[in-house]
Amino acid sequence: MRPTVLCAAILAATFGGQANAARINYQIEVVALHSDNLNLSEDNQVSETVLVPRLKFDVKEEGASIKLEARGEIERRHYRGNEFPDENRSRFAGQLNWSLLPERLSLVFEDYLSEESINLRDGRYPGNLQRVNVFLAGPSYFARFDDATRLQLDLRAADNTAEVSTGFDGRRYSAAAALQRDLTPSSKASLNVAYTRAEFDDPGATVDYTREDGFVRYEGNLRNVEYQLDAGHSRLNRESGGDASTAIARATVQWQISPQNRLRFRGRHQFADEVQDLIIRLSDPDESLAPDLVDISDSLVTAGVYRQHALELDYRYAGDRFGLRLRPMYRRLRYIDQPDGDRTERGAFFQVDYRPRPRMNVFLSGSARKREFLARDEQHRDRVYSLGIDYQLTRHWGYRAEAIWNERDSNLSDPRYEEKAVQFTVWWKR
């Protein structure tokens, strides 16, 4: 993907002389995976063993003029039974903020590379994955009128490409302004307006459009609670077909109940698209770069705009020996011009960790999801469970062993499948 190479070149050129100042972590893994149904088929199962060398890394730098956060994964998959061709997979999320004039002018570069399903209705198996890349860049201007009032203007140009889904390819240009005022030492409000122009390479697959958003934002913290609330209106102007509008209502509330307990709520009602959702998901360090089998995240790779109604709770407990994560979610997506993608999703994810020894962790994770496609009266129910152990032998070496059970039931016969897999990983980390 050309934008990913460009972003890597920018980062290398910018930080070539500051490598000693950046915090760089990396982990090398060798994974052996055996599955009795790697192609996720009901009647034509393929038993396969896969050998996967993998490199994971993250880089963080925060200096007087440069701020960088980047993380990525690169792997090579060798299919020992030759049932599938060997392949490379890679994921990346990076944000670079270069302050040209302190508190006046910054240049921003962001790049997001992910592996997403070609056909959302099928599982994540070899041959049904494609690289999706979003690269955006532009300046940010800042002005301060007094001690409590500030203005920020962001100009961005973005390039989005998909390996297979050509309707996703295109460019977008946006301008956003935020007039912000401090209300109290712990709260502030802002008036926000944004304009986006989206153009696509394949006009037969997706309609070019402009989008105008206006909303007020109130944010702050109260004791152990941080919050951000948005309310406003959005209008979509399409070059062909009818225009549309919707209300904007967004809320994020995070409660640090105790040093070990955290509860976060997110709610969104708005216009959205997969470019926007991909950026939001991958820019969150709490989210996995690659949705694995027990992850309830997944995307339909299209540039179509939809009305999104989403609710999510995320509870985490991290004790000395015991850890717990619970994450129920609900999503309703209604596309403006692609009703075949209209769907409702309900699901929940959990993970339980127990440390019988300081360097040993036993874990149980799982997810359940029900997905309903309206156009075809199609329903899928996915259940995935994983049981394993992670053992750190020394400061740098360790291993991970895991057993996975993956099942899909459906009101249609073809999408059904059941998979049992085991996975063993040896890792070395810096």
XYZ file of C-alpha atoms in Angstrom:
430
model
C 0.000 0.000 0.000
C 1.648 3.258 -1.165
C 0.417 5.503 1.693
C 1.886 3.100 4.270
C 5.282 3.260 2.577
C 5.016 7.051 2.445
C 4.195 7.284 6.138
C 7.108 4.985 7.013
C 9.453 7.181 4.970
C 8.214 10.318 6.745
C 8.725 8.734 10.158
C 12.194 7.467 9.261
C 13.281 10.833 7.883
C 11.859 12.765 10.806
C 13.255 10.575 13.541
C 16.505 9.460 11.986
C 18.428 11.794 14.279
C 16.306 11.200 17.372
C 16.287 7.390 17.610
C 17.906 7.472 21.031
C 15.089 9.673 22.386
C 12.215 7.495 21.143
C 10.929 4.577 23.205
C 10.926 1.516 20.956
C 9.543 -1.849 22.015
C 9.319 -4.936 19.851
C 8.442 -8.608 20.158
C 9.443 -11.472 17.869
C 7.130 -14.488 17.773
C 7.078 -17.890 16.123
C 3.571 -19.350 16.067
C 2.471 -22.894 15.225
C -1.266 -23.174 14.544
C -3.254 -26.305 13.726
C -6.919 -26.110 12.723
C -9.327 -28.884 11.726
C -11.355 -26.459 9.558
C -9.184 -23.516 8.578
C -11.430 -22.541 5.638
C -14.487 -22.403 7.934
C -16.647 -24.672 5.791
C -19.610 -26.801 6.831
C -19.115 -29.621 4.287
C -15.602 -29.193 2.851
C -13.347 -28.767 5.889
C -9.593 -28.359 5.376
C -7.261 -29.496 8.147
C -4.101 -27.383 8.047
C -0.983 -26.528 10.050
C 0.361 -22.986 9.773
C 3.792 -21.681 10.788
C 3.836 -17.931 11.434
C 6.952 -15.836 12.169
C 5.747 -12.443 13.402
C 7.175 -9.088 14.470
C 5.231 -6.731 16.748
C 6.437 -3.248 17.618
C 5.401 0.026 19.147
C 7.183 3.375 19.118
C 6.468 6.423 21.264
C 8.218 9.781 21.169
C 7.123 13.048 22.770
C 9.552 15.925 22.422
C 9.396 19.697 22.201
C 8.276 19.687 18.552
C 7.556 16.044 17.722
C 4.928 13.660 19.032
C 4.770 10.149 17.593
C 2.734 7.091 18.501
C 2.923 4.035 16.244
C 2.329 0.311 16.566
C 2.330 -2.478 14.038
C 2.518 -6.181 13.228
C 4.194 -7.956 10.303
C 3.920 -11.703 9.710
C 4.499 -14.410 7.119
C 2.087 -17.369 7.018
C 3.445 -20.705 5.764
C 0.698 -23.288 5.110
C 2.414 -26.634 5.625
C -0.259 -28.701 3.870
C -0.154 -26.495 0.769
C -3.921 -26.099 0.892
C -3.485 -22.307 0.658
C -0.712 -20.174 -0.845
C 1.741 -18.665 1.641
C 0.950 -15.028 2.386
C 2.118 -11.896 4.163
C -0.099 -10.026 6.598
C 0.526 -6.633 8.176
C -1.234 -4.100 10.390
C -0.212 -0.580 11.369
C -1.539 2.474 13.211
C 0.580 5.608 13.466
C 0.082 9.269 14.340
C 2.761 11.936 13.881
C 2.279 15.520 15.095
C 5.049 17.938 14.077
C 4.838 21.366 15.723
C 6.252 23.915 13.270
C 5.265 26.946 15.367
C 4.551 26.115 19.036
C 0.876 26.656 19.865
C 0.335 28.123 16.382
C 0.880 25.606 13.569
C 1.314 21.820 13.407
C 1.506 19.252 10.634
C -0.315 15.973 11.234
C 0.264 12.635 9.489
C -1.792 9.510 10.262
C -1.732 6.069 8.675
C -3.937 3.027 9.382
C -3.466 -0.379 7.750
C -5.713 -3.328 8.599
C -6.767 -6.781 7.362
C -10.532 -6.889 6.853
C -12.967 -9.425 5.407
C -13.708 -9.367 1.670
C -17.135 -10.872 2.316
C -18.446 -9.808 5.721
C -20.970 -12.653 5.727
C -18.159 -15.254 5.761
C -15.587 -15.882 8.477
C -11.989 -14.657 8.648
C -10.198 -17.407 6.707
C -7.381 -17.435 4.098
C -8.668 -16.018 0.843
C -11.335 -13.863 2.519
C -9.024 -11.140 3.835
C -7.802 -7.951 2.179
C -5.538 -5.085 3.145
C -7.330 -1.805 3.796
C -5.329 1.408 4.176
C -6.270 4.950 5.184
C -3.656 7.722 5.060
C -4.419 11.321 5.995
C -2.377 14.476 6.464
C -2.740 18.200 6.852
C -2.097 21.260 9.014
C -3.705 22.366 12.270
C -3.848 26.057 13.175
C -4.291 27.358 16.724
C -5.236 30.781 18.062
C -5.746 31.990 21.636
C -8.008 35.014 22.201
C -7.626 35.125 25.977
C -6.772 32.792 28.834
C -10.058 30.865 28.473
C -10.903 31.014 24.745
C -9.134 29.176 21.905
C -9.730 28.378 18.248
C -8.492 25.309 16.339
C -8.734 24.824 12.577
C -7.894 21.435 11.009
C -7.429 20.878 7.271
C -7.040 17.269 6.109
C -6.669 15.303 2.895
C -7.105 11.514 3.027
C -6.484 8.616 0.655
C -8.287 5.312 1.280
C -7.577 2.081 -0.627
C -8.664 -1.551 -0.391
C -6.941 -4.535 -1.959
C -10.130 -6.043 -3.430
C -13.171 -3.857 -2.710
C -12.668 -1.176 -5.369
C -15.731 0.789 -4.258
C -13.760 1.751 -1.156
C -10.953 3.515 -3.052
C -11.059 7.292 -3.113
C -10.066 10.544 -1.523
C -11.624 12.947 0.920
C -10.920 16.538 1.906
C -12.112 18.070 5.135
C -12.043 21.271 7.161
C -13.049 21.440 10.823
C -13.123 24.358 13.250
C -13.589 24.302 17.018
C -14.106 27.387 19.191
C -13.423 26.296 22.754
C -13.902 28.027 26.078
C -12.915 26.930 29.576
C -15.910 27.058 31.920
C -14.247 25.863 35.122
C -10.796 24.467 35.906
C -12.183 20.987 35.168
C -14.688 21.561 32.340
C -14.905 23.239 28.938
C -17.349 23.681 26.074
C -16.820 24.116 22.351
C -18.720 24.974 19.180
C -17.672 22.695 16.283
C -18.329 22.766 12.542
C -16.927 20.362 9.932
C -17.135 20.010 6.152
C -16.096 16.849 4.264
C -15.905 16.206 0.532
C -15.615 12.518 -0.515
C -14.704 11.428 -4.067
C -14.387 7.822 -5.244
C -12.498 6.074 -8.033
C -15.477 3.914 -9.031
C -18.563 6.164 -9.334
C -20.667 3.150 -10.261
C -20.111 1.593 -6.842
C -20.323 4.644 -4.564
C -21.840 8.107 -4.871
C -19.636 11.166 -4.258
C -20.942 13.354 -1.466
C -20.338 16.251 0.884
C -21.157 16.183 4.584
C -21.735 19.131 6.892
C -21.633 18.641 10.656
C -22.307 21.109 13.429
C -22.351 20.273 17.119
C -21.622 21.569 20.607
C -19.307 19.630 22.902
C -19.142 19.642 26.692
C -16.278 17.803 28.355
C -14.469 17.612 31.645
C -13.928 15.515 34.723
C -15.595 15.215 38.074
C -13.635 13.376 40.737
C -12.936 9.981 39.105
C -15.263 10.469 36.117
C -14.181 11.813 32.715
C -16.857 12.678 30.162
C -17.358 14.048 26.661
C -20.836 14.881 25.344
C -21.768 15.994 21.792
C -25.098 17.205 20.426
C -25.794 18.625 16.983
C -26.928 17.994 13.422
C -25.435 16.476 10.251
C -26.452 16.867 6.620
C -25.420 14.618 3.721
C -25.523 16.059 0.180
C -25.153 13.368 -2.503
C -24.353 14.047 -6.167
C -27.081 11.623 -7.227
C -30.062 10.438 -5.237
C -31.742 12.180 -2.363
C -29.999 14.099 0.394
C -30.305 13.046 4.020
C -29.841 14.430 7.515
C -29.671 13.125 11.065
C -29.083 14.284 14.608
C -25.659 13.961 16.237
C -25.668 12.542 19.760
C -22.446 11.134 21.190
C -21.298 10.379 24.707
C -18.162 8.901 26.244
C -18.014 8.490 30.009
C -15.169 6.777 31.860
C -15.324 6.068 35.587
C -12.159 5.039 37.420
C -13.978 3.281 40.234
C -10.738 2.362 42.009
C -7.095 1.870 40.957
C -8.071 -1.661 39.818
C -11.587 -0.993 38.430
C -12.514 0.992 35.319
C -15.889 1.331 33.582
C -16.322 3.069 30.216
C -19.529 3.815 28.315
C -19.695 4.888 24.673
C -22.830 5.836 22.782
C -23.115 7.205 19.229
C -25.953 8.281 16.954
C -24.598 9.879 13.770
C -23.679 9.512 10.137
C -20.613 7.283 9.802
C -18.652 5.240 7.272
C -15.965 2.556 7.381
C -13.095 5.024 6.863
C -14.201 6.954 9.937
C -14.817 3.807 11.994
C -11.461 2.286 11.014
C -9.626 5.420 12.178
C -11.532 5.505 15.471
C -10.925 1.810 16.150
C -7.236 1.629 15.269
C -6.298 4.941 16.897
C -7.520 3.553 20.247
C -4.558 1.763 21.932
C -7.035 -0.446 23.802
C -8.218 -1.957 20.493
C -6.485 -4.845 18.736
C -4.829 -4.048 15.398
C -6.134 -7.335 14.002
C -9.579 -8.457 15.165
C -8.991 -12.063 16.186
C -11.536 -14.840 16.495
C -12.804 -13.760 19.905
C -13.036 -10.075 18.953
C -16.500 -8.718 18.144
C -15.121 -5.994 15.838
C -15.547 -6.436 12.088
C -16.086 -4.137 9.118
C -17.927 -4.173 5.805
C -15.347 -2.692 3.420
C -17.373 -0.111 1.535
C -17.327 3.663 1.321
C -21.099 3.927 1.760
C -22.440 6.246 4.457
C -24.830 4.881 7.065
C -26.798 6.025 10.054
C -25.067 4.507 13.046
C -26.598 3.816 16.431
C -24.068 2.156 18.755
C -23.888 1.443 22.488
C -20.981 -0.172 24.306
C -19.886 -0.861 27.892
C -16.313 -1.827 28.755
C -15.529 -2.947 32.314
C -11.992 -3.869 33.377
C -10.586 -5.128 36.625
C -6.822 -5.574 37.021
C -5.694 -7.027 40.344
C -2.404 -8.532 41.427
C -3.524 -12.072 40.532
C -6.966 -11.767 38.981
C -8.106 -9.815 35.914
C -11.479 -9.459 34.230
C -12.857 -7.687 31.162
C -16.541 -7.547 30.146
C -17.648 -5.758 26.986
C -21.297 -5.905 25.817
C -22.191 -3.960 22.666
C -25.071 -3.108 20.343
C -24.896 -1.636 16.813
C -27.557 -0.711 14.261
C -26.375 0.350 10.794
C -28.668 1.645 8.059
C -26.956 2.525 4.762
C -28.100 5.471 2.663
C -27.583 3.801 -0.728
C -26.484 0.185 0.012
C -29.404 -1.459 1.857
C -27.852 -4.907 1.372
C -25.451 -3.997 4.187
C -28.168 -2.949 6.665
C -27.706 -4.953 9.836
C -28.150 -5.104 13.574
C -25.460 -6.589 15.814
C -25.620 -7.619 19.456
C -22.687 -9.173 21.228
C -20.510 -9.499 24.288
C -16.836 -10.205 24.880
C -15.187 -11.415 28.083
C -11.713 -12.324 29.306
C -10.661 -13.772 32.652
C -7.001 -13.860 33.736
C -5.507 -15.622 36.757
C -1.848 -15.549 37.836
C -0.977 -18.582 39.977
C 2.658 -17.422 39.776
C 4.163 -13.995 39.079
C 5.268 -15.039 35.564
C 2.376 -17.356 34.695
C -1.042 -16.268 33.445
C -3.967 -18.618 32.775
C -6.713 -17.056 30.668
C -10.204 -17.824 29.415
C -11.783 -15.556 26.804
C -14.802 -15.705 24.593
C -17.415 -13.833 22.635
C -20.966 -14.279 21.458
C -22.508 -12.234 18.663
C -25.820 -12.222 16.833
C -25.861 -10.441 13.476
C -29.065 -9.825 11.508
C -29.018 -8.666 7.866
C -32.336 -7.051 7.004
C -32.326 -7.307 3.203
C -32.089 -11.109 3.101
C -33.697 -12.034 6.412
C -30.321 -13.536 7.316
C -29.143 -14.271 10.867
C -25.745 -15.465 12.106
C -24.807 -16.466 15.654
C -21.080 -16.653 16.400
C -19.557 -18.174 19.537
C -15.814 -18.359 20.176
C -13.985 -19.566 23.297
C -10.269 -19.666 24.019
C -8.428 -21.287 26.941
C -4.701 -20.961 27.377
C -1.586 -20.193 29.373
C 1.084 -17.518 28.957
C 4.404 -18.170 30.734
C 7.356 -15.776 30.918
C 10.507 -17.864 31.318
C 12.984 -14.993 31.615
C 12.949 -11.236 31.216
C 12.934 -11.641 27.420
C 11.675 -15.180 26.652
C 8.327 -16.866 27.072
C 5.658 -19.028 25.468
C 1.906 -19.136 25.033
C -0.315 -22.193 24.481
C -3.968 -21.887 23.526
C -6.960 -24.029 22.540
C -9.759 -22.405 20.496
C -13.327 -23.444 19.698
C -15.085 -21.423 16.994
C -18.687 -21.976 15.866
C -21.243 -20.228 13.655
C -24.934 -21.077 13.437
C -27.240 -19.485 10.892
C -30.771 -19.623 9.535
C -29.076 -20.337 6.176
C -27.265 -23.610 5.585
C -24.084 -22.442 3.827
C -22.587 -20.036 6.433
C -22.577 -22.665 9.224
C -19.269 -24.062 10.444
C -17.390 -25.384 13.467
C -13.645 -25.163 14.038
C -11.309 -26.528 16.699
C -7.744 -25.219 16.788
C -4.633 -25.267 18.961
C -1.883 -22.667 18.871
C 1.601 -22.548 20.405
C 3.743 -19.396 20.412
C 7.349 -18.821 21.455
C 8.197 -15.143 21.898
C 11.159 -12.895 22.601
C 10.619 -9.265 23.545
C 12.849 -6.289 24.107
